[in-house]
Amino acid sequence: MAKRFTETNKWDKVWFRKLSTTHKVFWGYILDRCSSAGVWEVDFETAEYYIRGSLNIDEIRAAFDGHFVDINGGSLWFIPDFIDFQYGELSESCNPHKPVINQLKKLNLLEGYMKGFETLMDKDK
């Protein structure tokens, strides 16, 4: 079972404060259930079961606008801030980062995500 850091300052962010209670719980669910690379397999039916609430997909998309990226035709959501918060700067020389980097490469997300990413080739330069 994966253990994750949680952003305690989220409660101070205006966008999060304005979410309904159901949307706040849903956001927590996504962050707990996404992969180590911040990719959630979109499954509203299961999410509704676990959060014990009803979700309106259009409302969710509007409320979470800018906090996720649709990938794979909308069947996956990528949460870019997840990686930054959980790991900081990714490095290919760090063993725990390797599966994250591999998943990002597999989904063609590495190029668009990387902020200050240092590859082993960059280090050699």
CSV table of C-alpha atoms in Angstrom, one decimal:
chain,number,residue,atom,x,y,z
A,1,MET,CA,0.0,0.0,0.0
A,2,ALA,CA,1.4,3.4,-1.0
A,3,LYS,CA,1.9,6.1,1.5
A,4,ARG,CA,1.6,9.7,0.3
A,5,PHE,CA,2.3,13.2,1.6
A,6,THR,CA,-0.7,15.4,1.8
A,7,GLU,CA,-0.7,19.1,1.2
A,8,THR,CA,-2.0,20.7,4.3
A,9,ASN,CA,-2.1,24.2,2.7
A,10,LYS,CA,-4.7,23.1,0.3
A,11,TRP,CA,-7.3,24.4,2.7
A,12,ASP,CA,-5.9,27.9,2.2
A,13,LYS,CA,-6.2,27.8,-1.5
A,14,VAL,CA,-9.2,29.7,-2.9
A,15,TRP,CA,-10.1,27.1,-5.6
A,16,PHE,CA,-10.2,24.3,-2.9
A,17,ARG,CA,-12.1,26.3,-0.4
A,18,LYS,CA,-14.8,27.0,-3.0
A,19,LEU,CA,-15.3,23.3,-3.7
A,20,SER,CA,-18.4,21.5,-2.4
A,21,THR,CA,-17.8,18.9,0.4
A,22,THR,CA,-18.3,16.1,-2.2
A,23,HIS,CA,-15.8,17.7,-4.5
A,24,LYS,CA,-13.2,18.0,-1.7
A,25,VAL,CA,-13.6,14.4,-0.8
A,26,PHE,CA,-13.5,13.4,-4.5
A,27,TRP,CA,-10.2,15.4,-5.0
A,28,GLY,CA,-8.7,13.5,-2.0
A,29,TYR,CA,-9.9,10.3,-3.5
A,30,ILE,CA,-8.2,11.0,-6.8
A,31,LEU,CA,-4.9,11.9,-5.1
A,32,ASP,CA,-5.0,8.7,-3.0
A,33,ARG,CA,-5.9,6.5,-5.9
A,34,CYS,CA,-3.7,7.8,-8.7
A,35,SER,CA,-0.5,6.1,-9.7
A,36,SER,CA,2.9,7.1,-8.4
A,37,ALA,CA,3.1,9.4,-11.5
A,38,GLY,CA,-0.1,11.2,-10.7
A,39,VAL,CA,-2.3,9.4,-13.3
A,40,TRP,CA,-5.8,8.5,-12.3
A,41,GLU,CA,-7.8,5.9,-14.3
A,42,VAL,CA,-11.1,7.7,-14.7
A,43,ASP,CA,-13.8,5.7,-13.0
A,44,PHE,CA,-16.6,7.8,-11.6
A,45,GLU,CA,-18.8,4.8,-10.7
A,46,THR,CA,-16.1,3.5,-8.3
A,47,ALA,CA,-15.4,7.0,-7.0
A,48,GLU,CA,-19.0,7.5,-6.2
A,49,TYR,CA,-19.1,4.3,-4.3
A,50,TYR,CA,-16.1,5.2,-2.2
A,51,ILE,CA,-16.9,8.8,-1.5
A,52,ARG,CA,-20.6,7.9,-0.9
A,53,GLY,CA,-21.8,10.8,-3.1
A,54,SER,CA,-23.1,11.6,-6.5
A,55,LEU,CA,-20.8,13.2,-9.0
A,56,ASN,CA,-21.8,15.4,-11.9
A,57,ILE,CA,-18.9,15.1,-14.5
A,58,ASP,CA,-19.5,18.6,-16.0
A,59,GLU,CA,-19.4,20.2,-12.5
A,60,ILE,CA,-16.2,18.2,-11.7
A,61,ARG,CA,-14.5,19.3,-14.9
A,62,ALA,CA,-15.4,23.0,-14.2
A,63,ALA,CA,-14.4,22.9,-10.5
A,64,PHE,CA,-11.1,21.1,-11.2
A,65,ASP,CA,-10.2,23.0,-14.4
A,66,GLY,CA,-6.5,23.6,-14.6
A,67,HIS,CA,-5.7,20.9,-12.0
A,68,PHE,CA,-5.7,17.9,-14.2
A,69,VAL,CA,-5.0,17.1,-17.9
A,70,ASP,CA,-7.2,14.6,-19.9
A,71,ILE,CA,-5.0,12.0,-21.5
A,72,ASN,CA,-5.6,8.8,-23.5
A,73,GLY,CA,-8.9,10.2,-24.9
A,74,GLY,CA,-10.2,11.2,-21.4
A,75,SER,CA,-9.8,7.7,-19.9
A,76,LEU,CA,-6.9,9.0,-17.7
A,77,TRP,CA,-6.4,12.2,-15.8
A,78,PHE,CA,-2.9,13.5,-15.2
A,79,ILE,CA,-2.4,15.6,-12.1
A,80,PRO,CA,0.8,17.5,-12.8
A,81,ASP,CA,1.2,19.1,-9.4
A,82,PHE,CA,1.1,15.6,-7.8
A,83,ILE,CA,4.7,14.8,-8.9
A,84,ASP,CA,6.1,18.1,-7.9
A,85,PHE,CA,4.6,17.8,-4.4
A,86,GLN,CA,5.4,14.2,-3.8
A,87,TYR,CA,9.0,14.1,-5.3
A,88,GLY,CA,10.2,17.6,-6.1
A,89,GLU,CA,12.6,17.5,-9.0
A,90,LEU,CA,12.7,14.1,-10.7
A,91,SER,CA,16.1,12.5,-11.4
A,92,GLU,CA,16.9,9.4,-13.4
A,93,SER,CA,19.7,8.7,-10.9
A,94,CYS,CA,17.2,8.3,-8.0
A,95,ASN,CA,15.8,4.7,-7.9
A,96,PRO,CA,12.4,5.7,-6.4
A,97,HIS,CA,11.9,8.2,-9.3
A,98,LYS,CA,12.6,5.6,-12.1
A,99,PRO,CA,9.1,4.0,-12.2
A,100,VAL,CA,7.5,7.5,-12.2
A,101,ILE,CA,9.7,8.6,-15.1
A,102,ASN,CA,9.0,5.4,-17.0
A,103,GLN,CA,5.3,5.8,-16.6
A,104,LEU,CA,5.5,9.4,-17.8
A,105,LYS,CA,7.5,8.3,-20.8
A,106,LYS,CA,5.1,5.5,-21.6
A,107,LEU,CA,2.2,8.0,-21.6
A,108,ASN,CA,4.2,10.6,-23.5
A,109,LEU,CA,4.0,13.0,-20.6
A,110,LEU,CA,7.6,13.4,-19.8
A,111,GLU,CA,8.4,16.3,-22.2
A,112,GLY,CA,5.4,18.3,-21.2
A,113,TYR,CA,5.8,17.8,-17.5
A,114,MET,CA,9.5,18.2,-16.8
A,115,LYS,CA,10.5,21.3,-14.9
A,116,GLY,CA,14.3,21.2,-14.3
A,117,PHE,CA,14.4,17.5,-15.0
A,118,GLU,CA,18.0,16.3,-15.0
A,119,THR,CA,18.8,13.2,-17.0
A,120,LEU,CA,22.0,11.3,-16.6
A,121,MET,CA,23.1,12.6,-20.0
A,122,ASP,CA,22.6,16.2,-18.7
A,123,LYS,CA,24.8,15.4,-15.7
A,124,ASP,CA,27.6,14.1,-17.9
A,125,LYS,CA,27.6,17.4,-19.8
